[in-house]
Each structure stands twice: as C-alpha cells, then as structure tokens.
mmCIF file of C-alpha atoms in Angstrom:
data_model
loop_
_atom_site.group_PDB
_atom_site.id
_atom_site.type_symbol
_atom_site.label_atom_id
_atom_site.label_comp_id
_atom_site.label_asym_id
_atom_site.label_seq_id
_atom_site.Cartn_x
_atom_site.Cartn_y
_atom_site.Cartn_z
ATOM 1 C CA UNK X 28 99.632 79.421 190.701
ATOM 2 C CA UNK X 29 97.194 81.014 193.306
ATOM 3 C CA UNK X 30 93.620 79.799 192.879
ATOM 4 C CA UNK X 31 90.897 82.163 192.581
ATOM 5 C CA UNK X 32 87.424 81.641 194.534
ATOM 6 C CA UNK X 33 84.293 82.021 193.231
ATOM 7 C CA UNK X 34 81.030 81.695 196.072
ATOM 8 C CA UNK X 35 77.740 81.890 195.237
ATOM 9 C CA UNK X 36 74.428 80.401 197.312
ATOM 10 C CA UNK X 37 70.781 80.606 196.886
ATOM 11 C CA UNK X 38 70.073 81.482 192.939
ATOM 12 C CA UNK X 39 66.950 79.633 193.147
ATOM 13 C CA UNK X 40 66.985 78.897 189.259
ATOM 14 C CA UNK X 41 63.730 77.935 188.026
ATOM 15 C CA UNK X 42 61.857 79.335 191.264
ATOM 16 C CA UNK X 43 58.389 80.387 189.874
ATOM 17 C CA UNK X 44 58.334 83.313 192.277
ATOM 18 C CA UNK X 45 61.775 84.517 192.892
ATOM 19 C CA UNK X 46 61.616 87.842 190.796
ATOM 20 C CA UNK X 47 58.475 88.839 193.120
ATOM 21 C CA UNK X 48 60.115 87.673 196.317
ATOM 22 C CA UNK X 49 63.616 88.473 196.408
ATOM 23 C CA UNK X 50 63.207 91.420 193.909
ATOM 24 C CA UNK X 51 65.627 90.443 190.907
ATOM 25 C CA UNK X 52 65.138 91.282 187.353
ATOM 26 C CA UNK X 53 63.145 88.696 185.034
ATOM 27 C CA UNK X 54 66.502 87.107 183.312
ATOM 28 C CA UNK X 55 68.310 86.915 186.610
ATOM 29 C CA UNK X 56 69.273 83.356 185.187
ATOM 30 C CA UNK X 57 70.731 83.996 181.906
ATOM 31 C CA UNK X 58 72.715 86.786 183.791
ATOM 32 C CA UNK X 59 74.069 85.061 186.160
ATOM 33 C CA UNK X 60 75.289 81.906 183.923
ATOM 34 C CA UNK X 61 76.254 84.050 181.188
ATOM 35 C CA UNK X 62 78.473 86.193 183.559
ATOM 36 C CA UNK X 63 80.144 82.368 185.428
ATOM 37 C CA UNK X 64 80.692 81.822 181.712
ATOM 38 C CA UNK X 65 82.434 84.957 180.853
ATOM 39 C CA UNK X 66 84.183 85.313 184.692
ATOM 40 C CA UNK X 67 85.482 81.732 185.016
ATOM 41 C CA UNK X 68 88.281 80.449 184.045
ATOM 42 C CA UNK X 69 91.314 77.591 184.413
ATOM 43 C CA UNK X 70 92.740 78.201 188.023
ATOM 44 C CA UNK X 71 89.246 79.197 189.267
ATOM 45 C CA UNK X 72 87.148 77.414 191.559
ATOM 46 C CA UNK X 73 83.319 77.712 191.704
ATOM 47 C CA UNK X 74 81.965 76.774 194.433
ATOM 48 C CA UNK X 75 77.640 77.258 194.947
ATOM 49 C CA UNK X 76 76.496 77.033 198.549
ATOM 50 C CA UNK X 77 73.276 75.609 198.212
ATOM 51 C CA UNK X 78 69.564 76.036 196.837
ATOM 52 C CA UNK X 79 71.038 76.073 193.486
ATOM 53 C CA UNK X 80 67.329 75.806 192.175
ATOM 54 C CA UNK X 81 63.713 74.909 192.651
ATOM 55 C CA UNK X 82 62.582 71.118 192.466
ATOM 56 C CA UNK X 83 63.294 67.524 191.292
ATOM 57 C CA UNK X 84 64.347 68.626 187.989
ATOM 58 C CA UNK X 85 68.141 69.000 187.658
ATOM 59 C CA UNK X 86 68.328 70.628 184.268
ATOM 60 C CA UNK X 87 69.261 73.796 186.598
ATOM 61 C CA UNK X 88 72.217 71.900 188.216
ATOM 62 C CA UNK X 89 73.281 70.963 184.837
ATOM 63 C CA UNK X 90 73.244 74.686 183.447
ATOM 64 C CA UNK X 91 74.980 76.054 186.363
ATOM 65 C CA UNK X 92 78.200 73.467 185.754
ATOM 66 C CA UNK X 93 78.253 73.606 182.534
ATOM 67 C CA UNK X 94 78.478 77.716 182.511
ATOM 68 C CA UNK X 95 81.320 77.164 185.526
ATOM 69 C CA UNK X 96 83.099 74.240 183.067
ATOM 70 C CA UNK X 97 86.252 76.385 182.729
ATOM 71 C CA UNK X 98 86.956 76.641 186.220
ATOM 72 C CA UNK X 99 89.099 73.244 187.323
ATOM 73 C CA UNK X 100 86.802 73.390 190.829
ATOM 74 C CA UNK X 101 83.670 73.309 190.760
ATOM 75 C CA UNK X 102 81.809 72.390 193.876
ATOM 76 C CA UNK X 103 77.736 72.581 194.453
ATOM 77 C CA UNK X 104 76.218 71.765 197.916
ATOM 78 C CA UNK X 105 72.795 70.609 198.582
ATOM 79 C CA UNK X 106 70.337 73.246 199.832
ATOM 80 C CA UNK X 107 66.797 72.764 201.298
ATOM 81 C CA UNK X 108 65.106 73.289 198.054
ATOM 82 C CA UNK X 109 67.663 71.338 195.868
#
C-alpha cells in the first residue's frame, strides 16, 4: 500500500495575534483540525513541521494529534515558539 503524506508547519494555534498578522480568518483552528479530521485517514502520515502553537500550554499539541489520530504517522517537530 503506498502511503500518503500530509505536511503542514507554522499553524500557530492559540497565537493571540495570528488572524491580524498572517491574515487568516477568526476560526482558522477549528478549520484546519476539522479538515485533518475529515482528510486523514489509515495509510496516511501527518507530519507538522514546527510552531504547531503559541506557549507552554500543550492543549494545542494535543488537539492537533488527536484530529490526525486516523493517520498511522503522525510526526510533530519542535518550532521556535513550541
């Protein structure tokens, strides 16, 4: 079975200014988890390429692997603001 790649970086969940600064709608979160939870599946690989989110707080993290949970990879690397 061929594995399919999924590669993200820099969602900066939780980032009190993100929607100003990078321009992206208000519920940019719930988007983007809600479409890794309808797009990812068994065979998939997820793999997020750092600054997952904003801060010591991890419930981000947490939210972000538990929307990929169907893939059977799932990969997150350490940004500067992780």
């Amino acid at each position: 079975m061929r594995v399919k790649y999924y590669l993200t970086s820099d969602t900066h969940l939780g980032h009190d200014r993100i929607v100003e600064l990078a321009h992206r709608p208000a519920d940019h979160a719930a988007r983007f988890l809600a479409h890794c939870r309808q797009t990812l599946a068994p065979g998939h690989a997820f793999i997020h390429l750092g600054d997952v989110s904003v801060g010591d707080d991890d419930t981000n993290h947490r939210a972000i692997l538990a929307a990929a949970a169907r893939a059977d990879r799932r990969v997150l690397v350490r940004g500067n603001h992780d």
